[in-house]
CSV table of C-alpha atoms in Angstrom, one decimal:
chain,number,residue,atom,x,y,z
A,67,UNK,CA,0.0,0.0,0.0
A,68,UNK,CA,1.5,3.3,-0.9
A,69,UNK,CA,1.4,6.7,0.7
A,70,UNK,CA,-1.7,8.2,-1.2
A,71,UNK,CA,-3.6,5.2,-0.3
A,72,UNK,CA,-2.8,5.3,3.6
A,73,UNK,CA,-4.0,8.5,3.5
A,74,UNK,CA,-7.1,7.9,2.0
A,75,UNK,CA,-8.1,5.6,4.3
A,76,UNK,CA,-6.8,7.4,7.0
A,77,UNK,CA,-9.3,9.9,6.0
A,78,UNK,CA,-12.4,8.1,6.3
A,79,UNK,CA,-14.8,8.5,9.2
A,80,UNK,CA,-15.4,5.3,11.5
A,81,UNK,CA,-19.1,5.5,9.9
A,82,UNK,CA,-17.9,5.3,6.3
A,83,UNK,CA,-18.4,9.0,5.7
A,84,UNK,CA,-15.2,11.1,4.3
A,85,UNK,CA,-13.7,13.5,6.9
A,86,UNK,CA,-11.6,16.8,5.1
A,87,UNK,CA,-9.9,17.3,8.4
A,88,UNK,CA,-6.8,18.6,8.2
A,89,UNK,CA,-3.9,16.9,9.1
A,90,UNK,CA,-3.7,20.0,12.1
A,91,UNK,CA,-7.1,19.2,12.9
A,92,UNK,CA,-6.9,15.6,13.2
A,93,UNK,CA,-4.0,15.4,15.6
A,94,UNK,CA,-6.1,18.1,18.0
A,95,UNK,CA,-9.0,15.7,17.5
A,96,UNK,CA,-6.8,12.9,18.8
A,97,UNK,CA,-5.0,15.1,21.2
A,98,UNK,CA,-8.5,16.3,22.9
A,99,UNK,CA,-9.0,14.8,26.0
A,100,UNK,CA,-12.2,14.6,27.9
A,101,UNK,CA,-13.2,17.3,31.1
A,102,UNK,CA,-13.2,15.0,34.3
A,103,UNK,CA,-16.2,16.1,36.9
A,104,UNK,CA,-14.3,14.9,40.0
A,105,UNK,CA,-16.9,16.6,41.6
A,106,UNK,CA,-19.6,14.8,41.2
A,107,UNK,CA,-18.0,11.7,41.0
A,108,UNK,CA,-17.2,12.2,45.0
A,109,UNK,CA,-20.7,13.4,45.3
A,110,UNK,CA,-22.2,10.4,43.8
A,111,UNK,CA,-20.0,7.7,45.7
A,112,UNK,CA,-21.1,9.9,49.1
A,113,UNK,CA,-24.4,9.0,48.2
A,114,UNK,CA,-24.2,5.8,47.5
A,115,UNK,CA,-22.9,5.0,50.7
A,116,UNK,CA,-25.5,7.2,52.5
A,117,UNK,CA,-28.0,5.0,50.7
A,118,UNK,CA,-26.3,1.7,52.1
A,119,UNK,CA,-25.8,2.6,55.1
A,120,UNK,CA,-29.2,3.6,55.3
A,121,UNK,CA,-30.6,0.0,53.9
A,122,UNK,CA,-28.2,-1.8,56.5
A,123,UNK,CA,-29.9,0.1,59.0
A,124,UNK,CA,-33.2,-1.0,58.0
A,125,UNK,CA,-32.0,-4.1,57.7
A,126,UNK,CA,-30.5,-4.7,61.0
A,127,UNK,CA,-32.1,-2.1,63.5
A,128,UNK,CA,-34.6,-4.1,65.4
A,129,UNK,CA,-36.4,-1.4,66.8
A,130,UNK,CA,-38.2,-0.7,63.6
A,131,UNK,CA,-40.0,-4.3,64.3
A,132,UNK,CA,-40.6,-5.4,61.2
A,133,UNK,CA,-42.7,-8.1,62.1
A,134,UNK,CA,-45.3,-6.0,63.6
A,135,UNK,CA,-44.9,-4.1,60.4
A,136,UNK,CA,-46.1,-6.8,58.4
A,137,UNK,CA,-48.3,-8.1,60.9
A,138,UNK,CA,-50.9,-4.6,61.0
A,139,UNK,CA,-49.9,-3.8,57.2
A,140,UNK,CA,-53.4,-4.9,56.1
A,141,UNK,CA,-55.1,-5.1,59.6
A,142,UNK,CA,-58.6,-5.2,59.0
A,143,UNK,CA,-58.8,-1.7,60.9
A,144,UNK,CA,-56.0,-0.5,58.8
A,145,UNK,CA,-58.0,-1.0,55.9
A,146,UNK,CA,-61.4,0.3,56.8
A,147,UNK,CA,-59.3,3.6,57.8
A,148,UNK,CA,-57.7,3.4,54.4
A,149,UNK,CA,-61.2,3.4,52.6
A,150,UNK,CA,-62.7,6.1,54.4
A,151,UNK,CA,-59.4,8.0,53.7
A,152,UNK,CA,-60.0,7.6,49.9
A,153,UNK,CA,-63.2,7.8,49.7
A,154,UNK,CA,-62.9,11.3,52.0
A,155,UNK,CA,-60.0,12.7,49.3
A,156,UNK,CA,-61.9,11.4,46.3
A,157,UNK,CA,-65.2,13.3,47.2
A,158,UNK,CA,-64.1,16.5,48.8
A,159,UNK,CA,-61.4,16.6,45.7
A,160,UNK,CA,-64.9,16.5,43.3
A,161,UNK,CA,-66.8,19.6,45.7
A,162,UNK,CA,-63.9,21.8,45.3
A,163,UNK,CA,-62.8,20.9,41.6
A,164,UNK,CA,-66.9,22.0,40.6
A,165,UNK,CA,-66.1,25.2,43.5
A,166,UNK,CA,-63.1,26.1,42.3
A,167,UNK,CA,-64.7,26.3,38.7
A,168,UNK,CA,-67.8,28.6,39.9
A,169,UNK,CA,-65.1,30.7,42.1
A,170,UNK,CA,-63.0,30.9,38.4
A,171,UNK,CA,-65.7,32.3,36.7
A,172,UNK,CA,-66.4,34.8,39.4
A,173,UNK,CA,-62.9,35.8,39.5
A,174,UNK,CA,-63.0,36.5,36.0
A,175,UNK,CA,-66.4,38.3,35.5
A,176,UNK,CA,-66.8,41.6,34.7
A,177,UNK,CA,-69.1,42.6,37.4
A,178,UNK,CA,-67.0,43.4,40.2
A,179,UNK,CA,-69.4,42.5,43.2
A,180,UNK,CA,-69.0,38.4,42.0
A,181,UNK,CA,-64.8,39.1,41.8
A,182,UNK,CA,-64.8,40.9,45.2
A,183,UNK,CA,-66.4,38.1,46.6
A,184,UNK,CA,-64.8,35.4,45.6
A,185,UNK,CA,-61.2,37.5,45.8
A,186,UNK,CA,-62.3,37.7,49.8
A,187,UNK,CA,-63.2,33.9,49.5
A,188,UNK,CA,-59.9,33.3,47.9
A,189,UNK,CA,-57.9,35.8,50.8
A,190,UNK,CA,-59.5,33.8,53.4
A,191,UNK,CA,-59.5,30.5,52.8
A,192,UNK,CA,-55.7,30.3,51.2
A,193,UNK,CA,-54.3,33.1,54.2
A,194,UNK,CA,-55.7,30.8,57.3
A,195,UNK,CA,-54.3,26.8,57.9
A,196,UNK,CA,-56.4,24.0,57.0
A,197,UNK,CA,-56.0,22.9,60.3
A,198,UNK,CA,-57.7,26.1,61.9
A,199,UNK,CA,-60.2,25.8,59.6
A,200,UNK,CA,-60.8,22.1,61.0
A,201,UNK,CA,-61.4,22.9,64.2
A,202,UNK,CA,-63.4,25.9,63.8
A,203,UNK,CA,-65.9,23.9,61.6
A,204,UNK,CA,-65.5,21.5,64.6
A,205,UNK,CA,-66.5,24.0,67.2
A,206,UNK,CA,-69.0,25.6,65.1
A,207,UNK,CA,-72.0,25.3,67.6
A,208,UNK,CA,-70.5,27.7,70.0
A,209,UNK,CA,-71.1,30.7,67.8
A,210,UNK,CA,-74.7,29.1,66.1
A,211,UNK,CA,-76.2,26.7,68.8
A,212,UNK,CA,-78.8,26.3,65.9
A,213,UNK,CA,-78.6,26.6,61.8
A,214,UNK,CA,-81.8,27.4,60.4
A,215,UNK,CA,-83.6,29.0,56.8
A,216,UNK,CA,-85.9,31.0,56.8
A,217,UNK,CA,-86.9,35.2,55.9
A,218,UNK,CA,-83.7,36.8,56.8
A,219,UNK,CA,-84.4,39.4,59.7
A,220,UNK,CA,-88.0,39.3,60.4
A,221,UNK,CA,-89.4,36.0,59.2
A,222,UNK,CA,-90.0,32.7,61.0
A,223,UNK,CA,-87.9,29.9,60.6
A,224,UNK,CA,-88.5,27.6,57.6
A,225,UNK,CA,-86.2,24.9,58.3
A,226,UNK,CA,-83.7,24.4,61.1
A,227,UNK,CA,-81.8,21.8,63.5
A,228,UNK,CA,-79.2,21.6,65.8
A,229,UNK,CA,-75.8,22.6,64.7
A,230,UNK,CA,-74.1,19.5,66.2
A,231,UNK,CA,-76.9,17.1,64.4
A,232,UNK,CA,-76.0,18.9,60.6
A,233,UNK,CA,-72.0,19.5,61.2
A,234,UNK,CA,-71.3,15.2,61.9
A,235,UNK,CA,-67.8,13.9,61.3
A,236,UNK,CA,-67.7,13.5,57.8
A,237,UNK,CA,-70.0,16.5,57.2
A,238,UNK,CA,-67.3,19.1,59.3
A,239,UNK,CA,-64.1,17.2,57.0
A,240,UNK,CA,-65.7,16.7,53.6
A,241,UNK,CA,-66.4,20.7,54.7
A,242,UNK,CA,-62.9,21.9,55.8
A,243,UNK,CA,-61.4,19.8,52.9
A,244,UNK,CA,-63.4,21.1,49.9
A,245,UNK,CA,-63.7,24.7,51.0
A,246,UNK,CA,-59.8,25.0,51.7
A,247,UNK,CA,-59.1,23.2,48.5
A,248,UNK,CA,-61.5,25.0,46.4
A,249,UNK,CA,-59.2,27.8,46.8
A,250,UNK,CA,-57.0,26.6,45.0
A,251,UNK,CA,-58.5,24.9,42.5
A,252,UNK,CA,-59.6,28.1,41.7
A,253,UNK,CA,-56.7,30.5,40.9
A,254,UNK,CA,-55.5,26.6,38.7
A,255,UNK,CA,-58.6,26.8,37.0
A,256,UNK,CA,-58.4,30.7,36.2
A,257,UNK,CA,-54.8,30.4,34.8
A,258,UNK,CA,-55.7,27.7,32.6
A,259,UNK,CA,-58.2,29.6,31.1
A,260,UNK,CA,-55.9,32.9,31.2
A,261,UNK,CA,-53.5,30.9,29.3
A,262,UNK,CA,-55.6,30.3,25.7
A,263,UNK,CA,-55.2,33.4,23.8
A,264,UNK,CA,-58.4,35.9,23.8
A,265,UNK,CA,-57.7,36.3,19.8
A,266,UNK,CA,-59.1,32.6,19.6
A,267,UNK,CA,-62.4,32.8,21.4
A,268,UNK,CA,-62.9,35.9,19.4
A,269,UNK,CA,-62.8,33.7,16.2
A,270,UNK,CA,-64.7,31.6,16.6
A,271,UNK,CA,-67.2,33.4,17.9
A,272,UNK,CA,-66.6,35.3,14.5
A,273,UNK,CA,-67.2,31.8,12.8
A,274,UNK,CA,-70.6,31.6,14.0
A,275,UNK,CA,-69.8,29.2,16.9
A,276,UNK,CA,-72.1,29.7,20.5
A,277,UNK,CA,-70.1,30.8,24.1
A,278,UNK,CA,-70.7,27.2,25.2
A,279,UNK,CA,-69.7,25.9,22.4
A,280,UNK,CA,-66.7,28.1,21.8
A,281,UNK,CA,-65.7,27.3,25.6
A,282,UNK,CA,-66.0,23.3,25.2
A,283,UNK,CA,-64.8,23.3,21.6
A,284,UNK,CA,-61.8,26.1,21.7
A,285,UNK,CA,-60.9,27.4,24.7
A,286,UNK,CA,-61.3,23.8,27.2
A,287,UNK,CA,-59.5,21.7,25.2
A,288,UNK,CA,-56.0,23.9,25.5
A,289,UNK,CA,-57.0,24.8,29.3
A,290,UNK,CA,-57.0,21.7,30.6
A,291,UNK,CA,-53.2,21.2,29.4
A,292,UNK,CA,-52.7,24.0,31.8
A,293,UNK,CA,-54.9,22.7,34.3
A,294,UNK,CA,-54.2,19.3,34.2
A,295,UNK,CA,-50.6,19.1,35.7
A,296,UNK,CA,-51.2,21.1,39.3
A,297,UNK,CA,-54.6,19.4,39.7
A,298,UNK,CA,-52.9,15.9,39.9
A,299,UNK,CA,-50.7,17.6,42.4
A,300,UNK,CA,-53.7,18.8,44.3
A,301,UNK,CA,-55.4,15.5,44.3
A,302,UNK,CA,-52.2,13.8,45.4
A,303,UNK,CA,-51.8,16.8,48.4
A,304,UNK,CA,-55.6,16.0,49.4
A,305,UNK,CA,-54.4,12.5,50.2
A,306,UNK,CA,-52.2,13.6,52.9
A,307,UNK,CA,-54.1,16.8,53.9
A,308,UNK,CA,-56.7,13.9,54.8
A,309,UNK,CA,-54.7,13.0,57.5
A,310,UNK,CA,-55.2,16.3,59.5
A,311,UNK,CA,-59.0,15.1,60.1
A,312,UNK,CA,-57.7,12.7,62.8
A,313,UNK,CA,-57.7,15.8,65.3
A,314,UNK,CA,-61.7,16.1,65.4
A,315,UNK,CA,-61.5,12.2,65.7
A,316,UNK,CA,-62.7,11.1,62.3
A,317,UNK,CA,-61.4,7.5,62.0
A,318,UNK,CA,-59.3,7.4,58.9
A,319,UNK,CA,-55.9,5.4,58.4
A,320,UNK,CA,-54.0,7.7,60.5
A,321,UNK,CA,-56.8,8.0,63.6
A,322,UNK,CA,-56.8,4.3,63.1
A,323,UNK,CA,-53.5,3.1,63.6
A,324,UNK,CA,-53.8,5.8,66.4
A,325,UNK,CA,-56.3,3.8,68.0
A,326,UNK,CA,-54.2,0.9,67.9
A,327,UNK,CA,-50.9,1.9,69.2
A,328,UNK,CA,-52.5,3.4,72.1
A,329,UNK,CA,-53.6,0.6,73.5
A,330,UNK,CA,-50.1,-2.0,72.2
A,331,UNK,CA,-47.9,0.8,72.4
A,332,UNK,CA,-46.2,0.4,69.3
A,333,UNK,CA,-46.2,3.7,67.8
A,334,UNK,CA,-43.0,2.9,65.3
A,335,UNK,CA,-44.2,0.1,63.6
A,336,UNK,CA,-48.0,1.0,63.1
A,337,UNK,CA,-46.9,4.8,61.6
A,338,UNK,CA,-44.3,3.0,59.2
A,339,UNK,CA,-47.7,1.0,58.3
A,340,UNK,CA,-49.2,4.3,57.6
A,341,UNK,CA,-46.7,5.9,56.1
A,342,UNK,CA,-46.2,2.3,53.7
A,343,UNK,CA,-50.0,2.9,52.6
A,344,UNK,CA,-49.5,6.7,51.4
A,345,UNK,CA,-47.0,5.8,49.8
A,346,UNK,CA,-48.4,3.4,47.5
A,347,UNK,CA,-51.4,5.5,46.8
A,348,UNK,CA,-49.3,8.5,46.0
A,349,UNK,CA,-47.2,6.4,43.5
A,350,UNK,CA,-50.7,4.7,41.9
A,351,UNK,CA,-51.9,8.6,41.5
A,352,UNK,CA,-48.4,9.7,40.4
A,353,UNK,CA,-48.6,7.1,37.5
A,354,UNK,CA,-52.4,8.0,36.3
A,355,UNK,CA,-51.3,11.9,36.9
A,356,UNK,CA,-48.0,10.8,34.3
A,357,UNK,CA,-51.2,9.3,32.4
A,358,UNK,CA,-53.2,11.7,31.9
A,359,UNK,CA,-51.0,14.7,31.4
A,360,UNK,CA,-49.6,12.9,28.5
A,361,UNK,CA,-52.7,12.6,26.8
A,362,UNK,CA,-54.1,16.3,26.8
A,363,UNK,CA,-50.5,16.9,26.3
A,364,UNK,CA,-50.5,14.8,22.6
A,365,UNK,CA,-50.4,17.7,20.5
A,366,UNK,CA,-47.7,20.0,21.9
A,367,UNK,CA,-44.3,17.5,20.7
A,368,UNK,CA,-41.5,19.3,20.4
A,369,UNK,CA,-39.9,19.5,16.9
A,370,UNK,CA,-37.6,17.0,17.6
A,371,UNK,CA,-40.2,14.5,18.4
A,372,UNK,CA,-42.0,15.2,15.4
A,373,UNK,CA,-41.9,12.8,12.4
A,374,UNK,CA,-39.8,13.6,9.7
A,375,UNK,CA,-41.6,14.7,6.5
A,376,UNK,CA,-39.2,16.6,4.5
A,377,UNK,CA,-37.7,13.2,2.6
A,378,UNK,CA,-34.3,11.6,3.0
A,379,UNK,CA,-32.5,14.6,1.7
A,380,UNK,CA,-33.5,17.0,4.9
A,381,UNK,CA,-33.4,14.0,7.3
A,382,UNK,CA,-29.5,13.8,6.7
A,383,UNK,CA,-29.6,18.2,6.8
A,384,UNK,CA,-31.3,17.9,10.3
A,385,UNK,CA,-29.1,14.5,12.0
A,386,UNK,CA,-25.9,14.9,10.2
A,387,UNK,CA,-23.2,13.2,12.4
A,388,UNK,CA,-21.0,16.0,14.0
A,389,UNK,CA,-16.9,15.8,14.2
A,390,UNK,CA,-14.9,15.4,17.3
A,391,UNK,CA,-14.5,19.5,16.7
A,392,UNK,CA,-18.1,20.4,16.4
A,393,UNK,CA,-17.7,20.5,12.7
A,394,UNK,CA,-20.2,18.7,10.4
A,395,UNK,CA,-19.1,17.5,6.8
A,396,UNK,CA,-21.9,18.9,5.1
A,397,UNK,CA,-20.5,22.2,6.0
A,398,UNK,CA,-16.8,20.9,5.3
A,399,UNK,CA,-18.2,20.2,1.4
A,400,UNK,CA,-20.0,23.1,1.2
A,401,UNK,CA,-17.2,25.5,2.1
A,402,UNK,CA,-14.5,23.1,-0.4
């Protein structure tokens, strides 16, 4: 093999492609060494051996009493608190998704009476805890012995009861719950709708279409990929707000593992068992969250995930294979 021909194959790319680097250019190339992060190469073998130690503990610490663990995990008291804890997060989640929407609209109508209001609801309910809020709704009767409806001022009383008979348990949580949460709900739902550009609604309503329809057809449809992502969060943060009803004694899977470790004393093992179950319903709701965001999210890809339509020739424009010195060959040929 003779000179000319060791440097033409010196000169070919490991993927078959020509390379017109220079013979400069080359030995750089090869002279180029890669930055080292020794950084986070100490960072990441510290935590590594956080994380072992940490298993070994778990592992060998007999105080955490694994056996009890596995013993109460699905106690049938454990699980009855576990249902009422869903069921309480799925239904108070559903009163303050449908107040959050009317509290939305309010916000954003032009009469200002319905946006002070609801701005007051809104400064309220968000400024004070949820757990305040709990036990005020608790200790209601104090202030109204009796709730009644009837002519306000001067008429009789159409319908009434005690205040301790119509605030119950699940009445004062589903309450405290929904109303905080609503809150919330609605400044989410208000951005969303904030977020589809007025110029659209004004089309279509140019095209003929209804309000209603305009709303479902135009303006919902790109809210909810707004709206969406922080109500999954919401949902998931209602699970473990839930909790905070054990203070006015409502038996959910925190007030009942309560009940049991106050009489066995085993306060470690039962809360791990609590803390075991919100955990697996936080990951199921994480996963139907990652669900559902990708669905209303289907028609906002990036470019790069789009599918090429632009033939072979643009496909090798746009993923041409770049040179050790940032320097594609299309380029090279185009400047030779």
């Amino acid at each position: 093999m003779d000179r000319s021909e060791a440097d033409s194959s010196n000169s070919r790319a490991p993927g078959g492609t020509t390379s017109t680097l220079t013979p400069d250019e080359e030995t750089l190339a090869k002279e180029t060494v890669p930055l080292r992060h020794h950084g986070r190469t100490v960072a990441a073998g510290v935590l590594v051996l956080l994380v072992v130690m940490l298993c070994h503990s778990l592992i060998t610490n007999k105080n955490y009493e694994w056996p009890v663990v596995w013993h109460y995990l699905f106690h049938p008291q454990i699980m009855a608190g576990l249902g009422r804890t869903l069921l309480l997060t799925a239904v108070a989640m559903s009163i303050a998704i449908v107040l959050g929407i009317v509290l939305a609209s309010f916000r954003l109508s032009e009469n200002k009476i319905l946006s002070s209001v609801a701005g007051a609801y809104l400064w309220f309910f968000r400024g004070t805890p949820l757990l305040i809020q709990l036990v005020f709704w608790y200790n209601l009767s104090a202030l109204y012995p009796r709730l009644s409806v009837g002519i306000p001022f001067v008429g009789p009383e159409l319908i009434g009861a005690e205040t301790n008979s119509v605030l119950t348990l699940w009445t004062v949580a589903l309450l405290g719950l929904a109303l905080h949460e609503s809150a919330y709900m609605a400044e989410i739902v208000r951005g969303g709708l904030l977020s589809v550009p007025k110029h659209q609604t004004e089309a279509a309503l140019a095209l003929g279409m209804n309000p209603f329809t305009t709303f479902r057809r135009i303006v919902l449809p790109q809210a909810l990929r707004v709206i969406v992502p922080p109500t999954g969060n919401q949902v998931i943060g209602m699970l473990k707000y839930s909790s905070l009803v054990s203070v006015i004694a409502l038996p959910d899977l925190l007030y009942s593992a309560q009940m049991i470790y106050t009489q066995t004393f085993e306060t470690i093992p039962l809360l791990i068992v609590v803390s075991l179950w919100y955990l697996l319903c936080t990951s199921v709701l994480s996963f139907v969250q990652r669900y559902v965001e990708r669905y209303y999210g289907r028609g906002v890809a990036s470019m790069g995930d789009r599918p090429n339509r632009r033939g072979p020739r643009f496909s090798a424009l746009r993923k041409r294979p770049q040179t050790t010195l940032g320097v594609s060959p299309v380029r090279q040929e185009a400047k030779s």
